[in-house]
PDB file of C-alpha atoms and ligand atoms in Angstrom:
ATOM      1  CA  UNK A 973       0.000   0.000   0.000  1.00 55.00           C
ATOM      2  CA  UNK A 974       1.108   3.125  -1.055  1.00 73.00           C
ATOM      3  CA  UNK A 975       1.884   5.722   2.086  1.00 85.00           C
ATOM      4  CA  UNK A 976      -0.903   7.595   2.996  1.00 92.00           C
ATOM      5  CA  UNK A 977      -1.138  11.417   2.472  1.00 95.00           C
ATOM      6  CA  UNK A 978      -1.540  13.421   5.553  1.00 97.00           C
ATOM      7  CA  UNK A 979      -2.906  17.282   5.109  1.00 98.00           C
ATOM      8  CA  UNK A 980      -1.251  18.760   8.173  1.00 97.00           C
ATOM      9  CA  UNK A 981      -3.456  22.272   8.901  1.00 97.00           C
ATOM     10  CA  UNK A 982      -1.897  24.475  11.335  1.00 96.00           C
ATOM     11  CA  UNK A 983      -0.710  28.340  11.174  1.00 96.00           C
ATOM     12  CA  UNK A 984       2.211  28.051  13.190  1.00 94.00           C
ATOM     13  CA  UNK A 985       4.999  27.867  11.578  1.00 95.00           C
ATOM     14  CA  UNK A 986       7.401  25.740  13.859  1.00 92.00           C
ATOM     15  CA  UNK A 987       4.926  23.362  14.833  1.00 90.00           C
ATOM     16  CA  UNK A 988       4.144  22.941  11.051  1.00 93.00           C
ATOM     17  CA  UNK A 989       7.955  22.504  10.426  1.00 93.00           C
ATOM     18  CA  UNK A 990       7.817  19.511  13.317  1.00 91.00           C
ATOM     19  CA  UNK A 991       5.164  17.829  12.022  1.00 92.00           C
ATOM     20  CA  UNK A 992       6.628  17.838   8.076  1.00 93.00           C
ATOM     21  CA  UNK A 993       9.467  17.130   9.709  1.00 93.00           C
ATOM     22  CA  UNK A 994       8.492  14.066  11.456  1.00 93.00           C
ATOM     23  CA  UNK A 995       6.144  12.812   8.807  1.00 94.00           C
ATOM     24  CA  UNK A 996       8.764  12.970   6.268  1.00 92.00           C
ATOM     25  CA  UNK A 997      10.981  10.822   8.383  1.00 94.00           C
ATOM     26  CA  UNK A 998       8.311   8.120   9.041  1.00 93.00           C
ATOM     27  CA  UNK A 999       7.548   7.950   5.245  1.00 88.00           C
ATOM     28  CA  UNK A1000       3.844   9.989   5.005  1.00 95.00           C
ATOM     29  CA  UNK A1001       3.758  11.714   2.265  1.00 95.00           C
ATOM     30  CA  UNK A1002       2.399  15.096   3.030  1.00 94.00           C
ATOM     31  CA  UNK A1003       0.386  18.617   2.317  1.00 96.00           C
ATOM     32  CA  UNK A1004      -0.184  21.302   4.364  1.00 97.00           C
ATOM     33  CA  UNK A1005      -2.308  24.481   4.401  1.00 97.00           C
ATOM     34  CA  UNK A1006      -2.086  27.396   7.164  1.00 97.00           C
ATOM     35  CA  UNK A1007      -5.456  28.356   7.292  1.00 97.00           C
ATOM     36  CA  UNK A1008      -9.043  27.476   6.951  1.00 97.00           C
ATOM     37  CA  UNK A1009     -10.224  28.377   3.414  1.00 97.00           C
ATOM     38  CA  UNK A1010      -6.413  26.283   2.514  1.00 98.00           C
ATOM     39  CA  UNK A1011      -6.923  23.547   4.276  1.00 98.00           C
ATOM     40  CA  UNK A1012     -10.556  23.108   2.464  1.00 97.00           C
ATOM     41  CA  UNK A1013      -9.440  23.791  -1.190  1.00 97.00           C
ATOM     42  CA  UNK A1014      -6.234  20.992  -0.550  1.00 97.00           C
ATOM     43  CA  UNK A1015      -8.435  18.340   0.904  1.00 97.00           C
ATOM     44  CA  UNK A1016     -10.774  18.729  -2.117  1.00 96.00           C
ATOM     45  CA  UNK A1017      -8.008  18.543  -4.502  1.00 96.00           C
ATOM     46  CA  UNK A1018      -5.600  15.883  -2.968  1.00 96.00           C
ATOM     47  CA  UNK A1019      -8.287  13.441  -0.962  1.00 94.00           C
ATOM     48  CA  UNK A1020      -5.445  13.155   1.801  1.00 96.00           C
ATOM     49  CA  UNK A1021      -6.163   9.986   3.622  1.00 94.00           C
ATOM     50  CA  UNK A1022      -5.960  11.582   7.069  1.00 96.00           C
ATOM     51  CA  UNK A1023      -6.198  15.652   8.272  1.00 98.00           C
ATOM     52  CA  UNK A1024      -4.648  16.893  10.816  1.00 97.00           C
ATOM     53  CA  UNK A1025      -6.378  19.976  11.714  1.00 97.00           C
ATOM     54  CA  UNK A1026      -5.435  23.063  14.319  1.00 95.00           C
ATOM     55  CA  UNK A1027      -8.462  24.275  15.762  1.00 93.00           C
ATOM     56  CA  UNK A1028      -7.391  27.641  16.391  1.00 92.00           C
ATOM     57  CA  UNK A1029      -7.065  29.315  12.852  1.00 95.00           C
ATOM     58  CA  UNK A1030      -6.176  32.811  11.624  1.00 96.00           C
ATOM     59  CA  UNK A1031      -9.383  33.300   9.550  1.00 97.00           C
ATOM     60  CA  UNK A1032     -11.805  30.349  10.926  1.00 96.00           C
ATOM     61  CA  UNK A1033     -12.809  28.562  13.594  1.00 94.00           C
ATOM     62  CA  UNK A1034     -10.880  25.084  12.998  1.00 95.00           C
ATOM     63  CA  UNK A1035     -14.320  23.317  13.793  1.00 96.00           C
ATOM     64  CA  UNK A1036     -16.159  24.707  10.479  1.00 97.00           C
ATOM     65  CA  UNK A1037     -13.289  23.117   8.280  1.00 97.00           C
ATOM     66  CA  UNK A1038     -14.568  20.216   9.905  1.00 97.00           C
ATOM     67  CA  UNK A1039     -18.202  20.868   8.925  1.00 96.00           C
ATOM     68  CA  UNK A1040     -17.173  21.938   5.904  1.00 96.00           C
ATOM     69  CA  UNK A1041     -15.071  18.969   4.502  1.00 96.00           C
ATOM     70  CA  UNK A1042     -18.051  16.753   6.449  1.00 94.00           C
ATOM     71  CA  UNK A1043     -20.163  17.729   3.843  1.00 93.00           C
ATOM     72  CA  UNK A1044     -18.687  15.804   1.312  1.00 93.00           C
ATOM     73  CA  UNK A1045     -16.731  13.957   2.330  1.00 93.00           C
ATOM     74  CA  UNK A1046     -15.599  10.968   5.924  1.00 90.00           C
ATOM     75  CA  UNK A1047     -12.058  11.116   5.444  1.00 94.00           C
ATOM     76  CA  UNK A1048     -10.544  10.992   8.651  1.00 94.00           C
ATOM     77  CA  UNK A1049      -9.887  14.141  10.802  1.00 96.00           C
ATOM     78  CA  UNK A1050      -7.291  14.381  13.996  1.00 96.00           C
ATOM     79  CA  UNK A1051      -8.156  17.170  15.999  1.00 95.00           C
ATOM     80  CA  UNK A1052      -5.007  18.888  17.109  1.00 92.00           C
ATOM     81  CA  UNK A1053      -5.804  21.709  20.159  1.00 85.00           C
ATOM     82  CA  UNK A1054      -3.817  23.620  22.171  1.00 80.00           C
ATOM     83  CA  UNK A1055      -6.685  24.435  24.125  1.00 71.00           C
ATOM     84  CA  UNK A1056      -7.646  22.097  27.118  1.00 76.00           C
ATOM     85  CA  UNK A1057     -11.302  22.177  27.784  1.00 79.00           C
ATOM     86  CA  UNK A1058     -13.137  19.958  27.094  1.00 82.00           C
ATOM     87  CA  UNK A1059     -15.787  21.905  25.296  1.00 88.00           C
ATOM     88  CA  UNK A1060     -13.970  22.567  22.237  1.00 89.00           C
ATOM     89  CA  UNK A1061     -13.051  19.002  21.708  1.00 90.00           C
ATOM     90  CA  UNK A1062     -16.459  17.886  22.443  1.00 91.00           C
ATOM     91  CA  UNK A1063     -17.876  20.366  19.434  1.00 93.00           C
ATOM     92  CA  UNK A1064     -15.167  19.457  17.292  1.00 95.00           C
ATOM     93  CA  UNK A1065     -16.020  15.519  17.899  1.00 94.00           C
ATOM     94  CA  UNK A1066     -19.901  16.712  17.340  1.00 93.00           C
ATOM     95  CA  UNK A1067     -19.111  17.975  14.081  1.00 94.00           C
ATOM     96  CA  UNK A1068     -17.732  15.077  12.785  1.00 92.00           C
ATOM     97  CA  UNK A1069     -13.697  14.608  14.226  1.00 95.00           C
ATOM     98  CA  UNK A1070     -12.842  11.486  14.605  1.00 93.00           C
ATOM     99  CA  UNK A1071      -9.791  12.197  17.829  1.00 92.00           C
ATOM    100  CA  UNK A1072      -8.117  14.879  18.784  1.00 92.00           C
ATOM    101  CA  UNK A1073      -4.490  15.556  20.468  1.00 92.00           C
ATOM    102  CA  UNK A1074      -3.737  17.959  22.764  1.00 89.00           C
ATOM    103  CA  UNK A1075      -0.787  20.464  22.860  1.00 87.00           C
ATOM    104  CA  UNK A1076       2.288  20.112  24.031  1.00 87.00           C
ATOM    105  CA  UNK A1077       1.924  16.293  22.248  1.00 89.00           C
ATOM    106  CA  UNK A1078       4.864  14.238  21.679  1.00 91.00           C
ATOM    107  CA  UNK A1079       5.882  12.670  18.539  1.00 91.00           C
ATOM    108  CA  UNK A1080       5.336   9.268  19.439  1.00 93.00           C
ATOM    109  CA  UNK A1081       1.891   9.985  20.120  1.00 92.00           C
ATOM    110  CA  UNK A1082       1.700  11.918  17.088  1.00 93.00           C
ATOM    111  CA  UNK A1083       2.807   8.379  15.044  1.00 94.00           C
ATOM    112  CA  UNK A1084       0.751   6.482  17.531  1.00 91.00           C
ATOM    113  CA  UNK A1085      -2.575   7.819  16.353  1.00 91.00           C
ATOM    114  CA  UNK A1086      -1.581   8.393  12.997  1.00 93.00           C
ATOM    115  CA  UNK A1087      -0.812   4.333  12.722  1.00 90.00           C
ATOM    116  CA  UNK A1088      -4.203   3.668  14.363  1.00 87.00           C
ATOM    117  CA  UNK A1089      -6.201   5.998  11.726  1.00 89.00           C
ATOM    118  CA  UNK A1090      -4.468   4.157   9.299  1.00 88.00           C
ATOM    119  CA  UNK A1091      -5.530   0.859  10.958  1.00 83.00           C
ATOM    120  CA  UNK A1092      -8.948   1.913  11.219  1.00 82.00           C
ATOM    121  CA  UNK A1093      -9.077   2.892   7.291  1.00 82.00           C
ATOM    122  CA  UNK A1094      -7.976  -0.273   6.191  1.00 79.00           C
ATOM    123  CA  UNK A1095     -10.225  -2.202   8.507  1.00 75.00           C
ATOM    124  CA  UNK A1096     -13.262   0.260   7.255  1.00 73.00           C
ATOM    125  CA  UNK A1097     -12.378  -0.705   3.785  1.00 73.00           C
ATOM    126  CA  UNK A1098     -12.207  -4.817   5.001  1.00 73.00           C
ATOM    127  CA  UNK A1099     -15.954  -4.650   6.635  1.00 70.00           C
ATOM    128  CA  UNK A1100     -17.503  -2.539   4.451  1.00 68.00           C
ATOM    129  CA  UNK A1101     -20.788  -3.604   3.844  1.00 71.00           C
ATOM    130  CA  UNK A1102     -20.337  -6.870   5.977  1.00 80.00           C
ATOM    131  CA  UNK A1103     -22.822  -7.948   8.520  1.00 88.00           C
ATOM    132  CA  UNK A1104     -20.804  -9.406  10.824  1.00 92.00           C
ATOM    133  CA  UNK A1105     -18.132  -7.350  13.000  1.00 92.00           C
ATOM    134  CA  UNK A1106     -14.934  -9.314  15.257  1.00 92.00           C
ATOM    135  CA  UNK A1107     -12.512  -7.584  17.560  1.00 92.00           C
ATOM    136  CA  UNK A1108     -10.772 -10.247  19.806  1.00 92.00           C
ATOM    137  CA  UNK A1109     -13.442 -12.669  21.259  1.00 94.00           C
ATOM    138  CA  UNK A1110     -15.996  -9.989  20.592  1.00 95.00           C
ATOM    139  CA  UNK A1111     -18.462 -10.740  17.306  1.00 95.00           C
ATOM    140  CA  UNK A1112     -21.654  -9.239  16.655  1.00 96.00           C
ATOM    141  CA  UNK A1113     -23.817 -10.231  14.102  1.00 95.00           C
ATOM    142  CA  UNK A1114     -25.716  -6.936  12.896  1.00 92.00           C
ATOM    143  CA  UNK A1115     -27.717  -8.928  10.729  1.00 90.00           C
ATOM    144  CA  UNK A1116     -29.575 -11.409  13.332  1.00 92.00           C
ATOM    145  CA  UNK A1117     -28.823  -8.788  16.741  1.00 93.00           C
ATOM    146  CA  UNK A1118     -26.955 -11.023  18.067  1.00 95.00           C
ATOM    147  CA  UNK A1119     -23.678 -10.942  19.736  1.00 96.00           C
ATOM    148  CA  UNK A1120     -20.839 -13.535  21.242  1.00 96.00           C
ATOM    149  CA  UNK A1121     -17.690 -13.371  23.320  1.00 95.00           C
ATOM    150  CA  UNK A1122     -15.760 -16.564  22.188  1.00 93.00           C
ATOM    151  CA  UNK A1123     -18.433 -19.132  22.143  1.00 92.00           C
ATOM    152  CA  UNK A1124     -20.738 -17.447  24.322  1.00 94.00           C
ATOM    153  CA  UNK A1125     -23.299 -15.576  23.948  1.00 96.00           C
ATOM    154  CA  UNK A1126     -23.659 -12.506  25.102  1.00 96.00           C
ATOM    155  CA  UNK A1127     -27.182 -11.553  26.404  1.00 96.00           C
ATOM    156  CA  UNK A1128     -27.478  -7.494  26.614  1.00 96.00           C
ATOM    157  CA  UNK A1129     -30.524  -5.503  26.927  1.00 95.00           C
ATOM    158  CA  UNK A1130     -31.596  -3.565  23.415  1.00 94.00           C
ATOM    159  CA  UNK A1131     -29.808  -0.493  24.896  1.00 94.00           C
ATOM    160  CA  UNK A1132     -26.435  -2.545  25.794  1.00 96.00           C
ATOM    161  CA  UNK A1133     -26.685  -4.215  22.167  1.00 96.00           C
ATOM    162  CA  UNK A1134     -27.298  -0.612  20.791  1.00 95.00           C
ATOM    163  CA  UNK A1135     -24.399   1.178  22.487  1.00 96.00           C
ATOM    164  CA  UNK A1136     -22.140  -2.064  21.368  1.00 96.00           C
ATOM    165  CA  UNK A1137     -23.443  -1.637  17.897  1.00 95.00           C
ATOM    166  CA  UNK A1138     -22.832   2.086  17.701  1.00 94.00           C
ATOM    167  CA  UNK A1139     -18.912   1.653  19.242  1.00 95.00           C
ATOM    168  CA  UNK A1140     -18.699  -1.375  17.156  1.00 93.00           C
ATOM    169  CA  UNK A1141     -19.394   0.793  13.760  1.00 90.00           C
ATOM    170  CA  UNK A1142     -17.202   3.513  14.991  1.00 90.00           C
ATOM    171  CA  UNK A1143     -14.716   1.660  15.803  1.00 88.00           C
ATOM    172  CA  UNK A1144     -11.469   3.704  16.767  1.00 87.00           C
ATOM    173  CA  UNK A1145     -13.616   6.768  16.875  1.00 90.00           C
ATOM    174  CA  UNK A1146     -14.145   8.642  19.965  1.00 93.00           C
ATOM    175  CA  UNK A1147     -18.356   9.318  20.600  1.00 95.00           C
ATOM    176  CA  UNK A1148     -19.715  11.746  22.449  1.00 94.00           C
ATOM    177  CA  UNK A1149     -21.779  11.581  25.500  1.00 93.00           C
ATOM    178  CA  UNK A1150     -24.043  13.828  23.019  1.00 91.00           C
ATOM    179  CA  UNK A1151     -23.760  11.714  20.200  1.00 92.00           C
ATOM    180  CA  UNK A1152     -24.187   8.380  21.963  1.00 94.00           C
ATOM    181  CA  UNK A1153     -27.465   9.503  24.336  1.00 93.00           C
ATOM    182  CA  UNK A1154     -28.883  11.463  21.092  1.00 91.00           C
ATOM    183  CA  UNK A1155     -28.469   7.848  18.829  1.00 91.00           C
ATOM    184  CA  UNK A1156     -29.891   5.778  21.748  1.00 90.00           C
ATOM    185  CA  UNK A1157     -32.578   8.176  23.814  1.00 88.00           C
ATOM    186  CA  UNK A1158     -32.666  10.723  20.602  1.00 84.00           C
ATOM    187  CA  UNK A1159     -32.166  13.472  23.009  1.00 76.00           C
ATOM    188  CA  UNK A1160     -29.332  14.960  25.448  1.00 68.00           C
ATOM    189  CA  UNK A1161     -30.224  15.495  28.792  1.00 73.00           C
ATOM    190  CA  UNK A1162     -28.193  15.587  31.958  1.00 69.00           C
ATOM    191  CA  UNK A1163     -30.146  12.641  32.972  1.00 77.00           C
ATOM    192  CA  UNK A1164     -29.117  10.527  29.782  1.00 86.00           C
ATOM    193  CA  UNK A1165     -25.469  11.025  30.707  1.00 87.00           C
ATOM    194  CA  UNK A1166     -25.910   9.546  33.556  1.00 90.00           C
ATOM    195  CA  UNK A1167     -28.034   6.550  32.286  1.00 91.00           C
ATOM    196  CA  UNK A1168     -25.406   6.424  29.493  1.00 94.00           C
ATOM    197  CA  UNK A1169     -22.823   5.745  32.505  1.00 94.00           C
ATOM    198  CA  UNK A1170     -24.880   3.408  34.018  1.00 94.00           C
ATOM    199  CA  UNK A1171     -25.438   1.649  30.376  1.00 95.00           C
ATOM    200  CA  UNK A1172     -21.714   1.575  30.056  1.00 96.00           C
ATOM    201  CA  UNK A1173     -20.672  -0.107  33.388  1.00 95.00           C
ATOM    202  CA  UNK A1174     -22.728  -2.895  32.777  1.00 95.00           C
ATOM    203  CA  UNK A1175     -22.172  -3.526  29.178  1.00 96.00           C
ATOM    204  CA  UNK A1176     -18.630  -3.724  30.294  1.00 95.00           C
ATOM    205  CA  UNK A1177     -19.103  -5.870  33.078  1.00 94.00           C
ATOM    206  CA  UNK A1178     -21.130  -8.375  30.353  1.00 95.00           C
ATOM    207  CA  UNK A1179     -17.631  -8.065  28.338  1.00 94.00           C
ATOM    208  CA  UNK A1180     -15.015  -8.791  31.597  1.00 91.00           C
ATOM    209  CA  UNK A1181     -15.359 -12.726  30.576  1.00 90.00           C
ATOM    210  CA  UNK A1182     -12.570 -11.615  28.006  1.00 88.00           C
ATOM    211  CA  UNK A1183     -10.770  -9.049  30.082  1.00 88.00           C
ATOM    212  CA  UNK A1184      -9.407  -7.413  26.195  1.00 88.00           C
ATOM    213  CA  UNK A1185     -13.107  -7.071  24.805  1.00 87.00           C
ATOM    214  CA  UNK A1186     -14.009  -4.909  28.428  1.00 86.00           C
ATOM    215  CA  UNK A1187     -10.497  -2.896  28.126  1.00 88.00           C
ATOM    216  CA  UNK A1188     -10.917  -1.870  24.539  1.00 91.00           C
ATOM    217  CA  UNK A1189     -13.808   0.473  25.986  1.00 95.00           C
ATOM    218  CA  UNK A1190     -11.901   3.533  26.559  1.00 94.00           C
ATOM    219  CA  UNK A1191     -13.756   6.224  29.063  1.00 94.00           C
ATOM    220  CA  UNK A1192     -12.536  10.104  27.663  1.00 93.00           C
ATOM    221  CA  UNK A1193     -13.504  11.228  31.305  1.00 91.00           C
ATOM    222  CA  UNK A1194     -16.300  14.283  30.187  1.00 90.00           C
ATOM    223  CA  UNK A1195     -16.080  13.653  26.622  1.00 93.00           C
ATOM    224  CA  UNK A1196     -17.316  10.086  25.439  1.00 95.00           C
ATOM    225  CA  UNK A1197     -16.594   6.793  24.662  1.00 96.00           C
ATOM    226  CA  UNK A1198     -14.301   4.608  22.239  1.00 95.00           C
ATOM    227  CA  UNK A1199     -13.925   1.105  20.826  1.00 94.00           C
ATOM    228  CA  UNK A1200     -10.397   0.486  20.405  1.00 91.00           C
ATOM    229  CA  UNK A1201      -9.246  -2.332  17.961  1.00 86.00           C
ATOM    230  CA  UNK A1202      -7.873  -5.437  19.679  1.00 84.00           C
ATOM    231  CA  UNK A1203      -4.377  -6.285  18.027  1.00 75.00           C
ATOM    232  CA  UNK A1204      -4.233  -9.861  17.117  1.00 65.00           C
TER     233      UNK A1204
HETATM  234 CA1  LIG B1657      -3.206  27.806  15.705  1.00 53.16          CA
END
């Protein structure tokens, strides 16, 4: 496979040079654009597999180059903030991100969830269109509603089954508390959080037979949830 193309989006110039820097030694091939209305004309040209997007921008808010290129298009997009609250990633997730990294980030971390985007696409491009989805023991059958750890099944209420199915489909994408109580409840209360919590705990409890399947739940404390692919 040939390496994928990352559009790197940020208006600061030395973090730009880092990240060229470091892509180019790990073999991405790469584009970059230092503003909003950029960054949107270069993903429409070059389809990069994978944007990595500054949310602070000189001439738009980082989160409507997300809407924008949402539009038309589900290509991957890595959040990268220098702001810490929470609220910015959670509207930048809402509108369609698909993780984020904070600043200061390391470069490791950087190449970490690069190679697990990457991951993700090919795995996308694997299951498309199949009914049946595996990670570790885990399988669920989308077609029949049914779902196994191993050789067991696994019985879960139609809200446990729904929250597996919507982690299972988004798999290495982080979900809102928003998105998640919105898909299952179709609304957003403070109340649904905390029946989405509730949900959560025992849907993972169901999965601690195979201690991997309950683990590749990640909690983003005040943010959402994510299904994490198993390596095997
Ligand atoms: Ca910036």
């Amino acid at each position: 496979m040939n390496k994928p193309l990352i559009l790197v989006v940020e208006d600061d110039p030395p973090v730009r040079n880092l990240m060229a820097t470091t892509l180019k030694a790990h073999d991405y091939r790469f584009i970059s654009a230092k503003n909003g209305t950029e960054a949107i004309m270069e993903a429409s040209t070059h389809s990069p597999e994978i944007v990595l997007l500054d949310l602070g921008l000189p001439d738009m808010d980082g989160t409507e180059v997300i809407r924008n290129i949402r539009s038309w298009s589900n290509m991957p997009i890595i959040v990268i903030s220098a702001r810490s609250e929470d609220a910015d990633k959670i509207e930048a997730l809402d509108a369609g991100a698909d993780d984020y990294l904070t600043k200061p980030f390391s470069v490791e971390e950087l190449l970490a969830r690069l190679r697990a985007t990457v991951r993700r696409l090919s795995i996308a491009a694997e299951s498309q269109d199949s009914p049946v989805f595996t990670n570790g023991e885990l399988k669920i059958d989308y077609a029949s509603g049914c779902a196994w750890l191993g050789a067991g099944e696994l019985h879960l209420t139609p809200i446990e089954y729904k929250l597996l199915c919507l982690l299972s489909r988004n798999v290495g994408k982080v979900l809102t508390h928003k998105y998640l109580t919105q898909s299952v409840w179709g609304s957003a209360w403070e109340n649904d959080v905390a029946s989405l919590r509730v949900y959560m705990a025992t849907l993972r409890k169901k999965l601690e037979r195979s201690p991997d399947s309950a683990r590749c739940i990640q909690t983003h404390v005040g943010i959402g949830y994510r299904m994490l692919k198993i390596e095997g």
